[in-house]
PDB file of C-alpha atoms in Angstrom:
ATOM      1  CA  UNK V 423      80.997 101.413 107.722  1.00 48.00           C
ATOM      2  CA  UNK V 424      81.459 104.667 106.121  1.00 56.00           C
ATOM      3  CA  UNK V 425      84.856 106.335 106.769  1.00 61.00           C
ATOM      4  CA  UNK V 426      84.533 108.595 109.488  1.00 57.00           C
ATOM      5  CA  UNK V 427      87.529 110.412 109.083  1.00 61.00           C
ATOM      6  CA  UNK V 428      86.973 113.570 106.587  1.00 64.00           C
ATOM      7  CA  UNK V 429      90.296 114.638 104.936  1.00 63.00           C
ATOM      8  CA  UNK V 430      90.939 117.937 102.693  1.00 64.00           C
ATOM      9  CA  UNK V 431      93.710 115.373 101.310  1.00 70.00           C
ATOM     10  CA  UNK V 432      94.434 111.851 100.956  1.00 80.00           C
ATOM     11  CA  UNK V 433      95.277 109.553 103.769  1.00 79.00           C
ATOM     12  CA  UNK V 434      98.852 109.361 104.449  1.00 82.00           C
ATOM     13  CA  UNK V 435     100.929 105.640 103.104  1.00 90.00           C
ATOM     14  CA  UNK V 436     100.974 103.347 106.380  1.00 95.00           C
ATOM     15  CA  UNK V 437     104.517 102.005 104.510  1.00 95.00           C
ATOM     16  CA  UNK V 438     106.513 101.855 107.675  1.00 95.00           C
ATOM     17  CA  UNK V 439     105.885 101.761 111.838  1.00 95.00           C
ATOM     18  CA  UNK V 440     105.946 105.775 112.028  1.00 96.00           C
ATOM     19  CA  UNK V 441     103.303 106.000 109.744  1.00 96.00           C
ATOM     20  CA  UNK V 442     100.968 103.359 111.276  1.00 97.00           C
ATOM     21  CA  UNK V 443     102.261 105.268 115.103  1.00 97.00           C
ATOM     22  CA  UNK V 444     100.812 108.685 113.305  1.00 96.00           C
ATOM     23  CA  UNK V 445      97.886 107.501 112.275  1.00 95.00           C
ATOM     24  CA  UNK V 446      96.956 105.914 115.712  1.00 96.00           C
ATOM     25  CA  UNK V 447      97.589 109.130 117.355  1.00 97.00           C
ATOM     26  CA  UNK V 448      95.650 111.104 114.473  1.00 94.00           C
ATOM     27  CA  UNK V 449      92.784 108.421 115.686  1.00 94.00           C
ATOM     28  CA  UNK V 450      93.256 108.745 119.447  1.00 96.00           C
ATOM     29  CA  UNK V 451      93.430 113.166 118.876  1.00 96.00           C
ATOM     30  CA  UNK V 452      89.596 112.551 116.863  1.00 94.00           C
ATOM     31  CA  UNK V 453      88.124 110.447 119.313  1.00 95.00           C
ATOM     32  CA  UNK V 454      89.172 112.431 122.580  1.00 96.00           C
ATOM     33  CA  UNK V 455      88.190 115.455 120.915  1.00 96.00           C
ATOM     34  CA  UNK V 456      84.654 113.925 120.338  1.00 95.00           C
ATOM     35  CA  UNK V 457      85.605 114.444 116.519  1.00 93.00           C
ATOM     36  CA  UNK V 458      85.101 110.899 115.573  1.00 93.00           C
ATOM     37  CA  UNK V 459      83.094 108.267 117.564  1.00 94.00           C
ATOM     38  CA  UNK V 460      84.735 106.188 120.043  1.00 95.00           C
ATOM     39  CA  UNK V 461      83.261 102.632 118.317  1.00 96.00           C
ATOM     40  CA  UNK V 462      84.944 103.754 114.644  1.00 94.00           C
ATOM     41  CA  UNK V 463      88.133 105.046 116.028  1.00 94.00           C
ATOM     42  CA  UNK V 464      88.185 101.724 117.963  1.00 96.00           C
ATOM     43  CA  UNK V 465      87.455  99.608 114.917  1.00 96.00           C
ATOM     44  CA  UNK V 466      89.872 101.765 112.453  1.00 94.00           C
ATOM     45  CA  UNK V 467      92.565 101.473 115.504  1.00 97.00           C
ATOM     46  CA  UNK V 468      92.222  97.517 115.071  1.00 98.00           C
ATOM     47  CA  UNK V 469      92.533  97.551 111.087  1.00 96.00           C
ATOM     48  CA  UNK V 470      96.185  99.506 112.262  1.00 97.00           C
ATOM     49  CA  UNK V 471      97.147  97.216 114.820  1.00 98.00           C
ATOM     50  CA  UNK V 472      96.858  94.794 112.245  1.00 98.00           C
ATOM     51  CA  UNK V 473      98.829  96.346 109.478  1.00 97.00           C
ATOM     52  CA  UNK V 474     101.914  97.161 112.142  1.00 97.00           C
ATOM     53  CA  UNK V 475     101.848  93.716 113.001  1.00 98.00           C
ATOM     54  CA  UNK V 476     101.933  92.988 108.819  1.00 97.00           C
ATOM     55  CA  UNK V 477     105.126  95.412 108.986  1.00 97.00           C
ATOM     56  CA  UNK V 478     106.747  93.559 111.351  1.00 97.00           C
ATOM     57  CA  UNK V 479     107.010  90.475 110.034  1.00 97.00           C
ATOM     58  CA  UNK V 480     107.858  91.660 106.696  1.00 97.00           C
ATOM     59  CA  UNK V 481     110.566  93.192 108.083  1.00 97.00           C
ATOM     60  CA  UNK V 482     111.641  89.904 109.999  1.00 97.00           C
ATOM     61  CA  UNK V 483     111.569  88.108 106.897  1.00 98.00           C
ATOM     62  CA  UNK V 484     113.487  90.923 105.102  1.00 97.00           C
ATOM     63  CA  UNK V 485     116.017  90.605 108.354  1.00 97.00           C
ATOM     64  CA  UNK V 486     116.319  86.284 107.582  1.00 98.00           C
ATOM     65  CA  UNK V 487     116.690  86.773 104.138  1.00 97.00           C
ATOM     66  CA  UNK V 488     119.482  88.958 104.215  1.00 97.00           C
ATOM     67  CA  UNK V 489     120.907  87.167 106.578  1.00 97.00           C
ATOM     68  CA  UNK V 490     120.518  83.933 104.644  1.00 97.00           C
ATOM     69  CA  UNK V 491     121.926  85.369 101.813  1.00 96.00           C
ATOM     70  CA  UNK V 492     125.112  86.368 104.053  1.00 96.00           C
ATOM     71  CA  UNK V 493     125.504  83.189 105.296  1.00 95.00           C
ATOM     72  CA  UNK V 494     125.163  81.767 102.044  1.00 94.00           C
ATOM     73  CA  UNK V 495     128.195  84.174 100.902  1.00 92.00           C
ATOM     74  CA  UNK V 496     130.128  83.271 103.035  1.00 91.00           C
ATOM     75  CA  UNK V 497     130.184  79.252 103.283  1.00 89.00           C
ATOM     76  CA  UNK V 498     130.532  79.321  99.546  1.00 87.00           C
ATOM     77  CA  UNK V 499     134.085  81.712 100.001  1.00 86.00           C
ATOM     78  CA  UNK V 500     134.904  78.773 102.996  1.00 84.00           C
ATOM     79  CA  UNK V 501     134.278  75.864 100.121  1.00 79.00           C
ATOM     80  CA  UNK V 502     137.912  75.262  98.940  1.00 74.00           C
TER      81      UNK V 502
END
């Protein structure tokens, strides 16, 4: 599939939820405005689904680390 989406500048980094959230929107604003076909903004809409759900869990296992690591800390300053 070629991309369908024609940019004077790069696309933006889909680093965090917000970006991913833009982007859908940005996808949604194309497609009702007959800008970009249905099928591809369907398809590209997918490929962002997936990379929020990548987020998440990265972020979850950020969270448990940290966490972890907390816990850690502080049954070693219990250990007499």
């Amino acid at each position: 599939m070629k991309c369908p989406i024609e940019r004077a500048t790069p696309p933006p980094p889909l680093a965090t939820s917000a970006d991913v959230r833009r982007e859908l929107a940005t996808l949604y604003r194309e497609a009702r405005n007959q800008r970009l076909d249905v099928g591809d903004a369907s398809k590209l809409a997918h490929i962002l689904n997936t990379i929020a759900q990548v987020l998440r869990v990265d972020d979850l296992e950020q969270r448990t680390a940290a966490l972890e690591r907390a816990l850690r800390l502080q049954t070693d300053k219990a250990k007499p």
